Tab-separated table of C-alpha atoms and ligand atoms in Angstrom:
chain	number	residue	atom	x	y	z
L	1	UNK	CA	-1.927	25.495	14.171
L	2	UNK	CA	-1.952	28.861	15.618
L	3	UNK	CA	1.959	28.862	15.576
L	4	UNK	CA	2.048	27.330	12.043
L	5	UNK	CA	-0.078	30.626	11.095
L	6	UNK	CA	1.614	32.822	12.095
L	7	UNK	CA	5.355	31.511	11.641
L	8	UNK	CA	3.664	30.997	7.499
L	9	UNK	CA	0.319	31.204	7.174
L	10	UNK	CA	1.375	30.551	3.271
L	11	UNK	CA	1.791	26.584	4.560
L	12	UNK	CA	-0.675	27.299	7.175
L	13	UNK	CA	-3.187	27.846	4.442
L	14	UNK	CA	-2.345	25.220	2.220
L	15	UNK	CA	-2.532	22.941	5.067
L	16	UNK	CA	-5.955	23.797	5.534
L	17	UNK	CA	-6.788	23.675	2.303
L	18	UNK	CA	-5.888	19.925	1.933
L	19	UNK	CA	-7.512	18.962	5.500
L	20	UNK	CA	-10.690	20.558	3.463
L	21	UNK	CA	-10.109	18.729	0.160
L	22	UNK	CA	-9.711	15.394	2.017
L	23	UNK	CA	-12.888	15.897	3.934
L	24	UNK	CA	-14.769	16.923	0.852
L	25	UNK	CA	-13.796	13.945	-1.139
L	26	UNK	CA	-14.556	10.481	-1.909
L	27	UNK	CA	-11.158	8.764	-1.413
L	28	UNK	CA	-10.893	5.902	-3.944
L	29	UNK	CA	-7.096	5.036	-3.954
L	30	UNK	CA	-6.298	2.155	-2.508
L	31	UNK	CA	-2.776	2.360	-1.022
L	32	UNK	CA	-4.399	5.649	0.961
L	33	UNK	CA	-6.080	5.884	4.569
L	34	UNK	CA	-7.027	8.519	7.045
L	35	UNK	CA	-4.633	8.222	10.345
L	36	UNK	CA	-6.383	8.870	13.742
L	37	UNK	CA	-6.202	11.999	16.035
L	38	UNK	CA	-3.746	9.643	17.660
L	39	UNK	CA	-1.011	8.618	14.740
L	40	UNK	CA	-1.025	12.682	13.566
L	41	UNK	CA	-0.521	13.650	17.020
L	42	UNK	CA	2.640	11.224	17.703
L	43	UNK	CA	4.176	12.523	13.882
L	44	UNK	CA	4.302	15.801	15.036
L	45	UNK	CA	6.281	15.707	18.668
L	46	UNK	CA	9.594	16.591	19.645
L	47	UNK	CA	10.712	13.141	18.988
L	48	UNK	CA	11.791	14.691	14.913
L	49	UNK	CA	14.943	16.803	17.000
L	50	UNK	CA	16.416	13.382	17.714
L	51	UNK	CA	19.306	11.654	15.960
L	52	UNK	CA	19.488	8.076	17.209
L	53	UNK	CA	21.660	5.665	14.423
L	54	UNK	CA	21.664	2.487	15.413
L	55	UNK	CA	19.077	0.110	17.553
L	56	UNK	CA	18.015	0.463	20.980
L	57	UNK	CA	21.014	-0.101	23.528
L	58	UNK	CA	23.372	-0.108	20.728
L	59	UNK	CA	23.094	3.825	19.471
L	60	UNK	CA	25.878	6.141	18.782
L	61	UNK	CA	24.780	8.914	19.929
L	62	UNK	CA	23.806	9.659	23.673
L	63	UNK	CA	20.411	11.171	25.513
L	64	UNK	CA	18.373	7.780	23.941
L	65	UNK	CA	16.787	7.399	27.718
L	66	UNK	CA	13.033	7.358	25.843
L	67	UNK	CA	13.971	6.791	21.794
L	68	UNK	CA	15.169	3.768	22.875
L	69	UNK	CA	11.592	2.545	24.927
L	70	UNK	CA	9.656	4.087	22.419
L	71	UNK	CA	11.449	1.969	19.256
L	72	UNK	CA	11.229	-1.005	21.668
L	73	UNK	CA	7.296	-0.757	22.280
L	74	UNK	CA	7.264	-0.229	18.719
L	75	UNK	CA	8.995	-3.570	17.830
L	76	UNK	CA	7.174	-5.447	20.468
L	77	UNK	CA	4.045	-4.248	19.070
L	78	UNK	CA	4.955	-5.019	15.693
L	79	UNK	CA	6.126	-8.517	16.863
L	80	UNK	CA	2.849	-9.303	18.803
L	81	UNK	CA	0.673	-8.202	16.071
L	82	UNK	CA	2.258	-10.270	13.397
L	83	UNK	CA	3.028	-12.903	15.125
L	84	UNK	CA	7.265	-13.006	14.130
L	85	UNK	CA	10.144	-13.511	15.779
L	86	UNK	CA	11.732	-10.183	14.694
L	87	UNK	CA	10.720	-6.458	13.516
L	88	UNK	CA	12.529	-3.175	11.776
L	89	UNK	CA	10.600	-0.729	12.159
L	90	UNK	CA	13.499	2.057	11.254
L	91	UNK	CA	12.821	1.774	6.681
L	92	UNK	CA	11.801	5.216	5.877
L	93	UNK	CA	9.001	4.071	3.560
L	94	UNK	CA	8.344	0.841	1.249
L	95	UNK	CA	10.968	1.385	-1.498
L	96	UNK	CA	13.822	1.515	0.933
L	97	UNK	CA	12.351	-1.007	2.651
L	98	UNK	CA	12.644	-3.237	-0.251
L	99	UNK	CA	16.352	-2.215	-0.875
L	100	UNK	CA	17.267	-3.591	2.179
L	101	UNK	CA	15.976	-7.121	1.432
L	102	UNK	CA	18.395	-6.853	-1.923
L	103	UNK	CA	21.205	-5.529	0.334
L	104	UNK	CA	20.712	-7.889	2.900
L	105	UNK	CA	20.498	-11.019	0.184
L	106	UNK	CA	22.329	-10.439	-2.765
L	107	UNK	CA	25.046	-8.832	-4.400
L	108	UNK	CA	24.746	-6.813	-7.768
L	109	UNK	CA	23.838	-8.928	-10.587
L	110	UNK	CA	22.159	-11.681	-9.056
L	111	UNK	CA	18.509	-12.476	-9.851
L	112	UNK	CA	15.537	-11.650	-8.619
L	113	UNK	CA	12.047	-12.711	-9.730
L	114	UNK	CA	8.878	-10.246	-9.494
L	115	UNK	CA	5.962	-9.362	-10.370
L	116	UNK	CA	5.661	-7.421	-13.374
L	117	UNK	CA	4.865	-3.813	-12.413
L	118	UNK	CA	2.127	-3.580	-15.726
L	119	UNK	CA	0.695	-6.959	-13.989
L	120	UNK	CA	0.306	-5.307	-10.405
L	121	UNK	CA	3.516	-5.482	-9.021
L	122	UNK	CA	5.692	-2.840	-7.604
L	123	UNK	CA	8.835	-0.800	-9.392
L	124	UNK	CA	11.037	-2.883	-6.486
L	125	UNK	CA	10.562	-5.639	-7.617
L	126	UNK	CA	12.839	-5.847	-10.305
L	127	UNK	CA	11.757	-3.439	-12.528
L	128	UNK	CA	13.772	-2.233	-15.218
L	129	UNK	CA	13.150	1.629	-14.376
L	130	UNK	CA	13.916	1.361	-10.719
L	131	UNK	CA	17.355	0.657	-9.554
L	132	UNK	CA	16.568	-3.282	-8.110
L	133	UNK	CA	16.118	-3.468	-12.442
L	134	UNK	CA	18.809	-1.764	-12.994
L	135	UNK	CA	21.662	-3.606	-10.782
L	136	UNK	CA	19.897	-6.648	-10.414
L	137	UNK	CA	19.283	-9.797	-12.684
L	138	UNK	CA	15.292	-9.406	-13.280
L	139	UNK	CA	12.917	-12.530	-14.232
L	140	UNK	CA	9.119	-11.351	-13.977
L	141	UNK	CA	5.881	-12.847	-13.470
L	142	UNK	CA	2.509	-12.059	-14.351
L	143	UNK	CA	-0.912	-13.249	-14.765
L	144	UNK	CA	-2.825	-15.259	-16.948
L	145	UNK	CA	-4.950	-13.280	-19.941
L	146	UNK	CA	-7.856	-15.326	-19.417
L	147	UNK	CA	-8.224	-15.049	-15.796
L	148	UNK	CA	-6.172	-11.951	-14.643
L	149	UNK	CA	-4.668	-14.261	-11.489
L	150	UNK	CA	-1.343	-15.231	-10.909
L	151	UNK	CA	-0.673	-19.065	-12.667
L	152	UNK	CA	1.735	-20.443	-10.093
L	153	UNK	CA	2.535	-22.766	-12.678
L	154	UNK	CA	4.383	-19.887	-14.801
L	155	UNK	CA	5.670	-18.490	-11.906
L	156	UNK	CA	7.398	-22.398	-10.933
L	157	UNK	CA	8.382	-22.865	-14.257
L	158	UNK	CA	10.046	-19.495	-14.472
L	159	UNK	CA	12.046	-19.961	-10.973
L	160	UNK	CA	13.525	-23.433	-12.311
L	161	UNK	CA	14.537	-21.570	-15.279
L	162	UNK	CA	16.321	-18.476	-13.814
L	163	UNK	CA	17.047	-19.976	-10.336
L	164	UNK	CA	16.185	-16.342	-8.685
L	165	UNK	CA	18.270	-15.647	-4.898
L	166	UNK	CA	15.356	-13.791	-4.438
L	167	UNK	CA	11.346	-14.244	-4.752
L	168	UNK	CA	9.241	-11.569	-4.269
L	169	UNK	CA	5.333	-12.318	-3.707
L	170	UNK	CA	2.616	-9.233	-3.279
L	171	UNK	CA	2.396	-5.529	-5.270
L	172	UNK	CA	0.342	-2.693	-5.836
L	173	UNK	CA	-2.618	-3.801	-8.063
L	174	UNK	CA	-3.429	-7.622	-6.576
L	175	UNK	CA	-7.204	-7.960	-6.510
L	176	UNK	CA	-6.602	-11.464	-5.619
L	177	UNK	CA	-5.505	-13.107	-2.405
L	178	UNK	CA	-1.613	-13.688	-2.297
L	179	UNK	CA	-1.365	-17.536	-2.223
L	180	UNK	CA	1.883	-17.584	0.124
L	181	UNK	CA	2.231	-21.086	0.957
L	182	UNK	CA	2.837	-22.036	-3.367
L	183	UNK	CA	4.944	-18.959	-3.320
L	184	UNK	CA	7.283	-20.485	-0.131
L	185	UNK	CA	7.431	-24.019	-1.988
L	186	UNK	CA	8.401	-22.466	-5.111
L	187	UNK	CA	11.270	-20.719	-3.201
L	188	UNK	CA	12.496	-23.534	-1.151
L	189	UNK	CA	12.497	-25.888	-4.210
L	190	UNK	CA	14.850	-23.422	-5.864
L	191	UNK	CA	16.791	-22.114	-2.835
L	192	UNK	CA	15.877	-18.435	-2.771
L	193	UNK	CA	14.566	-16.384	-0.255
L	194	UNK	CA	11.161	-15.742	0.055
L	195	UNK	CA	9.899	-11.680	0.337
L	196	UNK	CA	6.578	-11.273	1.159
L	197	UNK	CA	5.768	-7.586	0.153
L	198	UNK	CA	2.126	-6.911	2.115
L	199	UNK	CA	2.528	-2.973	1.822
L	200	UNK	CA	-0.974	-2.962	0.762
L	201	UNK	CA	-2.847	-5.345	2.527
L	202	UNK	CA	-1.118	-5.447	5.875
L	203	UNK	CA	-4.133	-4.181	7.739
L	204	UNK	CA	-6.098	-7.428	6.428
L	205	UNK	CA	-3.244	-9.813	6.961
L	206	UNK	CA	-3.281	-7.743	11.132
L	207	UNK	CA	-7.360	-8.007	11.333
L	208	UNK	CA	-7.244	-11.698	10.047
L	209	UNK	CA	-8.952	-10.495	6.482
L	210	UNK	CA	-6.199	-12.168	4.964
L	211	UNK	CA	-4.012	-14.667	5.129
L	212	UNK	CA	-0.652	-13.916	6.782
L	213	UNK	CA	2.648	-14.694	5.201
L	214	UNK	CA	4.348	-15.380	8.523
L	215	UNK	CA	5.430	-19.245	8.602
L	216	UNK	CA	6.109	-19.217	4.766
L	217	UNK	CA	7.966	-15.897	3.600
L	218	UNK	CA	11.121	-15.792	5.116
L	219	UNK	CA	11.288	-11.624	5.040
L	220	UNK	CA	8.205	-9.654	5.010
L	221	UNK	CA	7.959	-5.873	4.016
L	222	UNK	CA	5.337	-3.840	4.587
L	223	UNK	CA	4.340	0.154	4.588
L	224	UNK	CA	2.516	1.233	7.578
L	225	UNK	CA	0.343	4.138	6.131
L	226	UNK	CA	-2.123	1.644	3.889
L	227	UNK	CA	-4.562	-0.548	4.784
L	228	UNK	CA	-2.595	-0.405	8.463
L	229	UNK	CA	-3.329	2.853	8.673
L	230	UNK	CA	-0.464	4.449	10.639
L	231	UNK	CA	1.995	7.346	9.395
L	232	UNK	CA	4.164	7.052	6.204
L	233	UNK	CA	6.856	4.279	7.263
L	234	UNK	CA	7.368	0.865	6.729
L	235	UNK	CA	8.566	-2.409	8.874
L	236	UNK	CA	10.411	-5.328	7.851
L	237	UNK	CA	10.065	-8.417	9.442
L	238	UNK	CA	11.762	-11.829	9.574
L	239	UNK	CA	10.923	-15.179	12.200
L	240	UNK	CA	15.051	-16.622	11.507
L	241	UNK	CA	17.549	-15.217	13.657
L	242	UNK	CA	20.207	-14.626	10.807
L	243	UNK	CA	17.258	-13.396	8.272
L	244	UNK	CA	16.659	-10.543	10.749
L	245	UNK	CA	20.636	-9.943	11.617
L	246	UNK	CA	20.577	-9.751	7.851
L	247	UNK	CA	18.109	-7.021	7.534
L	248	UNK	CA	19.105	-5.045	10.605
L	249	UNK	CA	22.655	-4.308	8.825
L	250	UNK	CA	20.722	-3.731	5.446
L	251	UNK	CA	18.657	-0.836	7.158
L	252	UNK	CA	21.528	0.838	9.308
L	253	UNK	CA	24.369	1.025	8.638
L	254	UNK	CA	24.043	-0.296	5.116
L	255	UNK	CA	21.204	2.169	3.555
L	256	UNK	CA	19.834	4.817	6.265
L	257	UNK	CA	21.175	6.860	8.817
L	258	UNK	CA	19.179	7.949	11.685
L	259	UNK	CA	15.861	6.367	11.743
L	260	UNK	CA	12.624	9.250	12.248
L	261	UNK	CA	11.810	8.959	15.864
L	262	UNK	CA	8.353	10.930	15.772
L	263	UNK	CA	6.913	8.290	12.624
L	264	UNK	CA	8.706	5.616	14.819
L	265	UNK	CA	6.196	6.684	18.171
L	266	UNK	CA	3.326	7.036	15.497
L	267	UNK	CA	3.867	3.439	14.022
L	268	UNK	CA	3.571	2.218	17.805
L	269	UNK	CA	0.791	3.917	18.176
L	270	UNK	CA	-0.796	2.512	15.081
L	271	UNK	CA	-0.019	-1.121	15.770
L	272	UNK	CA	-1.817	-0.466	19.669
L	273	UNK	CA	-5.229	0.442	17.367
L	274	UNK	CA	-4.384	-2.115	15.181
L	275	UNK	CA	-4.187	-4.866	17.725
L	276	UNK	CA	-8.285	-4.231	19.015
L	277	UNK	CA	-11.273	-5.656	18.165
L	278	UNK	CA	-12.534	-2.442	16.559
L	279	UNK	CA	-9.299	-3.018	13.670
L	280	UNK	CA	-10.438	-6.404	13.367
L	281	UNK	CA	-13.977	-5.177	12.555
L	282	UNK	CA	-12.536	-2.416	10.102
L	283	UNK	CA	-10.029	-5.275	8.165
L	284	UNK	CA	-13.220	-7.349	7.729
L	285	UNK	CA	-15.519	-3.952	6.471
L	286	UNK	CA	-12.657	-2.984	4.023
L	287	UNK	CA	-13.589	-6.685	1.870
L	288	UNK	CA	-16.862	-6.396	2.591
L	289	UNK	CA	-16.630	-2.831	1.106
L	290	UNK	CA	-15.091	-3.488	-1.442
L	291	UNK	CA	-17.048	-6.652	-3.019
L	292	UNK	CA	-19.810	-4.691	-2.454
L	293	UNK	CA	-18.318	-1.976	-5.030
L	294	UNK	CA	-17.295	-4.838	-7.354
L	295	UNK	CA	-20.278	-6.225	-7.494
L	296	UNK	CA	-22.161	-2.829	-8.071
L	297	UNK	CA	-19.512	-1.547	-10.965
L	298	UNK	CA	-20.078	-5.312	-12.682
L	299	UNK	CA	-23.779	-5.171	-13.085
L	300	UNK	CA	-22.903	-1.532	-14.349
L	301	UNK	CA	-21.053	-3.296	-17.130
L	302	UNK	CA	-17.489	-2.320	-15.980
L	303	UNK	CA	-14.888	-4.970	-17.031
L	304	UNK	CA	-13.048	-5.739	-13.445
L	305	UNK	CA	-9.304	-7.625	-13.973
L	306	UNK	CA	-10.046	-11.269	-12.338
L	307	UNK	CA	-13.900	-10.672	-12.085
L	308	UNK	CA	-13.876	-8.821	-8.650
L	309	UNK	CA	-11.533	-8.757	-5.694
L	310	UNK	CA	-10.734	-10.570	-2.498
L	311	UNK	CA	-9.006	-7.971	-0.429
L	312	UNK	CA	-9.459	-3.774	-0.415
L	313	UNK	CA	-8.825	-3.246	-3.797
L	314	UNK	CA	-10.339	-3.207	-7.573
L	315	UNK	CA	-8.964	-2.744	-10.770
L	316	UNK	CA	-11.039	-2.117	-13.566
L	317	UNK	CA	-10.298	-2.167	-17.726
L	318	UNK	CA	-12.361	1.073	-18.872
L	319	UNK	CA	-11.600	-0.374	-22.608
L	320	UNK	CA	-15.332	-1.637	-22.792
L	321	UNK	CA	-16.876	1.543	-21.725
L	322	UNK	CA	-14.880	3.151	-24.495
L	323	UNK	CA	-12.688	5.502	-22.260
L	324	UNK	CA	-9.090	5.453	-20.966
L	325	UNK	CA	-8.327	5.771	-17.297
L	326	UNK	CA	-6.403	8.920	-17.192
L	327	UNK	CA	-9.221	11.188	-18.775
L	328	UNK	CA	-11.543	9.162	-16.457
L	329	UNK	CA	-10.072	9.619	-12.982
L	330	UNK	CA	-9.687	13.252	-14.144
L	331	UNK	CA	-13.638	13.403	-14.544
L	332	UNK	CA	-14.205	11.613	-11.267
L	333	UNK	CA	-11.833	13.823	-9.442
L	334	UNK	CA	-13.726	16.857	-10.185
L	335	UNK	CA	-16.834	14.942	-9.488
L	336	UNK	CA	-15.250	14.280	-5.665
L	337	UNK	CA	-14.268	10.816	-5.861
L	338	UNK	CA	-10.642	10.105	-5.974
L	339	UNK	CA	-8.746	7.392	-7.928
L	340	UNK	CA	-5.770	6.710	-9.930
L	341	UNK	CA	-5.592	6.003	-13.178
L	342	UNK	CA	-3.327	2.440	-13.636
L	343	UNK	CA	-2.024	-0.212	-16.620
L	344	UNK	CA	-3.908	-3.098	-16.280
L	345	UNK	CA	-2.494	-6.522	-17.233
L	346	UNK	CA	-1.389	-6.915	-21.028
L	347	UNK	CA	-2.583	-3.001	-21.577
L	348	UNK	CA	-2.258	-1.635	-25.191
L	349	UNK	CA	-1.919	1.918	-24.075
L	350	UNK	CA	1.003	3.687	-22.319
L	351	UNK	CA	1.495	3.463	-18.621
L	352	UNK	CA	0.874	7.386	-18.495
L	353	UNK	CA	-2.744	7.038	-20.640
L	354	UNK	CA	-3.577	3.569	-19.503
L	355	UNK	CA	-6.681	1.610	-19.850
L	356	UNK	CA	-7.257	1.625	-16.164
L	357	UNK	CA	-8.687	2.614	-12.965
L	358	UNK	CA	-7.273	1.793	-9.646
L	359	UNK	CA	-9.824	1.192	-6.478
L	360	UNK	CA	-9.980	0.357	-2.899
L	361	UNK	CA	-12.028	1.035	0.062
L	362	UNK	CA	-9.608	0.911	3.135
L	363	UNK	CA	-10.211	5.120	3.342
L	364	UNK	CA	-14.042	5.532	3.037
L	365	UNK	CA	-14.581	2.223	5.286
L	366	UNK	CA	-12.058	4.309	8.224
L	367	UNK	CA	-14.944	7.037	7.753
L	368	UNK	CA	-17.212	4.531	8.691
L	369	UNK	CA	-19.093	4.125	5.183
L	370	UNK	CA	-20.715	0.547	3.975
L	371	UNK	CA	-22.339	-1.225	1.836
L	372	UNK	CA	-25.128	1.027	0.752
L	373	UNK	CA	-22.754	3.631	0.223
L	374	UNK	CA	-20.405	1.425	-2.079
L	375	UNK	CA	-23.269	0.637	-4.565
L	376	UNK	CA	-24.169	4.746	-4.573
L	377	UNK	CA	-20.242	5.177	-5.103
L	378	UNK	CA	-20.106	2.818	-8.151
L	379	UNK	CA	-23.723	4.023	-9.856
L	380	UNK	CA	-22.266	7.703	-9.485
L	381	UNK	CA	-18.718	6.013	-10.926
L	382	UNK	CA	-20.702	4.301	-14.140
L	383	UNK	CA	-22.768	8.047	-14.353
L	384	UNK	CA	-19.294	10.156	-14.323
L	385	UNK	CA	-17.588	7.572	-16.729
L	386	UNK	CA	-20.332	7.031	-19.288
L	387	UNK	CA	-20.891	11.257	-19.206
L	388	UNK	CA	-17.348	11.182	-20.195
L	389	UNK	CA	-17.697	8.271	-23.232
L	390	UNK	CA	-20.558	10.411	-24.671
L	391	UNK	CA	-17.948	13.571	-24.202
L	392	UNK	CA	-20.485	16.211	-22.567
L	393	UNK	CA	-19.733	15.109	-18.745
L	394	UNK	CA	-19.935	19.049	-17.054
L	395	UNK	CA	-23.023	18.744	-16.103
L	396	UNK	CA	-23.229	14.961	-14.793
L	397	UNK	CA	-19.708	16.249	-12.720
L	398	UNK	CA	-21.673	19.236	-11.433
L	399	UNK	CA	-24.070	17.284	-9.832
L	400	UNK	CA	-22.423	14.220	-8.856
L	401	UNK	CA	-20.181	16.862	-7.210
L	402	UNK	CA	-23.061	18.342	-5.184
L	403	UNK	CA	-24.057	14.947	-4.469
L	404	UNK	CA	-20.728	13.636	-3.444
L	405	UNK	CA	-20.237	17.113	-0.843
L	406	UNK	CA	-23.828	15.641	0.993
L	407	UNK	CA	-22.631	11.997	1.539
L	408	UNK	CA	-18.891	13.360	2.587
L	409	UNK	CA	-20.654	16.309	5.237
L	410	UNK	CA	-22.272	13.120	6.894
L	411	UNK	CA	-19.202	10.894	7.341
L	412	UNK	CA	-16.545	12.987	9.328
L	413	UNK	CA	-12.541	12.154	8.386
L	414	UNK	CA	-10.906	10.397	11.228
L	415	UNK	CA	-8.445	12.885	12.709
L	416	UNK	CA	-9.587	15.853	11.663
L	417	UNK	CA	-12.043	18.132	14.034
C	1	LIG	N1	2.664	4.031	-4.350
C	1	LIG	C1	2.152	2.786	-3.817
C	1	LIG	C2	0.782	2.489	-4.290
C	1	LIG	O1	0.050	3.421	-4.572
C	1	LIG	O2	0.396	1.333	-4.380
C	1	LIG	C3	3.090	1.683	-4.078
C	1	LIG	O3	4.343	2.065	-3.651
């Protein structure tokens, strides 16, 4: 850092600053993690002065002596981890991810069936906002009123209907586990190809806290930085031969240029910590975590979508407690515990003032927090948001504040000193 400071101690500062806000906090949001000493340490190498287009022994540009072994260990990794045939590791982040699969499957026009995004599914997927909405055919799915899961029913009868070329399964806001083997039957009955998004709960489906996809999806996308906890990047990955050619053309030349060498050494590195017993542990802790949260918000009277969760996350409808999620995750944020506000499934309000709150517990389970400290997380939750119903929350946020700073001074960030 010493450099940093003195080359702009304006960034230097700020950089501090957030290294201090992130220890000092409660992080709630589920797509978020802390990397280790490890992952920050391979982002910021030399490796970011390389161009290297193209895949290892097939580049076109020269001096790819270690690129080339490092991309390699990173697709081996990635291979041995998941257990497939075949791994990208070169899509800048999820969403481009994601636009490879169209590129690699479709041509403009054609259609694709998702999950709605108010439902918990991802802009991506279809939706009309993004550009996979916009030059794409979309059909969405969603999930039933009376039991907030998926009806793979609907989702059947909507695939005979539109006859999709392309299925996505997964999202952003899935309490529920991702039933991938009804997913691949739906697809092969109507002849499209299966994409198994696990962006947010591919450190579960890598520490068997899931199930995995692999042997029903026939692509799977994932980001690296969530519940996998490696830098911001993402992977795609396909068992077929002529899925993965597919892909491999989608990424580069067909979408990116040169792929980012130092997140490409820092994924490799992640997948390595990913593949020990102490990940497995962690994938396990993150459920455990997080139905321990459930449970402690529901006998606080909060209205969870599906009843609870299966996996790392939680979504909850505020509408019963008389508040909307945006003016609550405001009031929580000052008290120190970070969330996002979110739609939940058929949500009256507007996806900028929506009726929910989005949580997970993949970041305070990498600071090595557990059950205990989930139910004191969701009584300090139902204190901040009923303060807020009743409109006089300063002082409630003062103190939860002050009591949120103790818990966070006794669980150190992983990767920071
Ligand atoms: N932004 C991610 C999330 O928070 O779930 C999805 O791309």
């Amino acid at each position: 850092m010493s450099s940093l400071a003195d080359v702009d101690p304006q960034i230097a500062e700020l950089v501090a600053a957030e290294e201090r806000r992130q220890a000092d906090t409660v992080k709630l949001i589920p797509s978020e993690n802390y990397v280790s000493k490890a992952v920050l340490e391979a982002t910021g190498t030399v490796l970011t002065n390389k161009y290297s287009e193209g895949y290892p022994g097939k580049r076109y540009y020269e001096g790819q002596q270690v690129i080339d072994q490092i991309e390699t260990l990173a697709i081996e990794r990635a291979k041995a981890l998941f257990g497939v045939g075949h791994a990208n590791v070169q899509p800048y982040s999820g969403s481009p991810a994601n636009l490879a699969i169209y590129l690699a499957f479709l041509n403009p026009g054609d259609t694709v069936m998702g999950m709605g995004l108010p439902f918990g599914g991802h802009l991506t997927h279809g939706w009309s906002v993004s550009a996979t909405g916009k030059w794409f055919s979309p059909v969405r799915y969603g999930v039933r009123e009376d039991t907030g899961r998926i009806d793979m029913d609907e989702v059947r009868a909507l695939a005979l209907e539109h006859r999709p070329k392309l299925i996505f399964c997964g999202g952003t806001a899935i309490p529920r586990t991702i039933d991938f083997p009804a997913f691949a039957e739906i697809a092969r009955e109507v002849g499209a190809v299966l994409a198994a998004d696990i962006a947010h709960i591919a450190g579960l489906v890598a520490g068997g806290a899931h199930p995995s996809p692999v042997g029903h999806a026939d692509v799977i996308s994932t980001t690296t930085h969530k519940t996998l906890r490696g830098p911001r990047g993402a992977m795609l990955m396909a068992s077929d031969d002529e899925h993965a050619k597919a892909l491999n053309k989608a990424v580069f030349p067909g979408l990116q240029g040169g792929p980012h060498n130092h997140t490409t050494a820092a994924i490799a590195v992640a997948l390595r910590e990913a593949s020990g017993d102490d990940f497995k542990a962690y994938a396990h802790q993150v459920v455990t975590n997080a139905k321990a949260l459930a449970e402690e918000l529901s006998s606080r009277g909060f209205s969870l979508v599906s009843g609870g969760t299966d996996n790392h996350l939680i979504l909850i409808d505020l509408t019963s407690k008389g508040v909307a999620g945006k003016p609550a995750a405001q009031a929580l944020d000052r008290a120190g515990l970070e969330t996002n506000y979110n739609t939940v499934p058929f949500d009256p309000r507007k996806p900028f003032d929506p009726s929910g709150l989005r949580i997970g517990t993949p970041s305070v389970t990498s600071r090595g927090m557990g059950e205990a400290e989930m139910r004191q997380i969701g009584a300090w939750m139902d204190e901040v948001v009923t303060a807020v119903s009743k409109g006089d929350a300063e002082d409630v946020i003062a103190r939860v504040h002050a009591e949120v700073s103790e818990l966070t001074g006794t669980f150190p960030v992983p990767g920071l000193s």
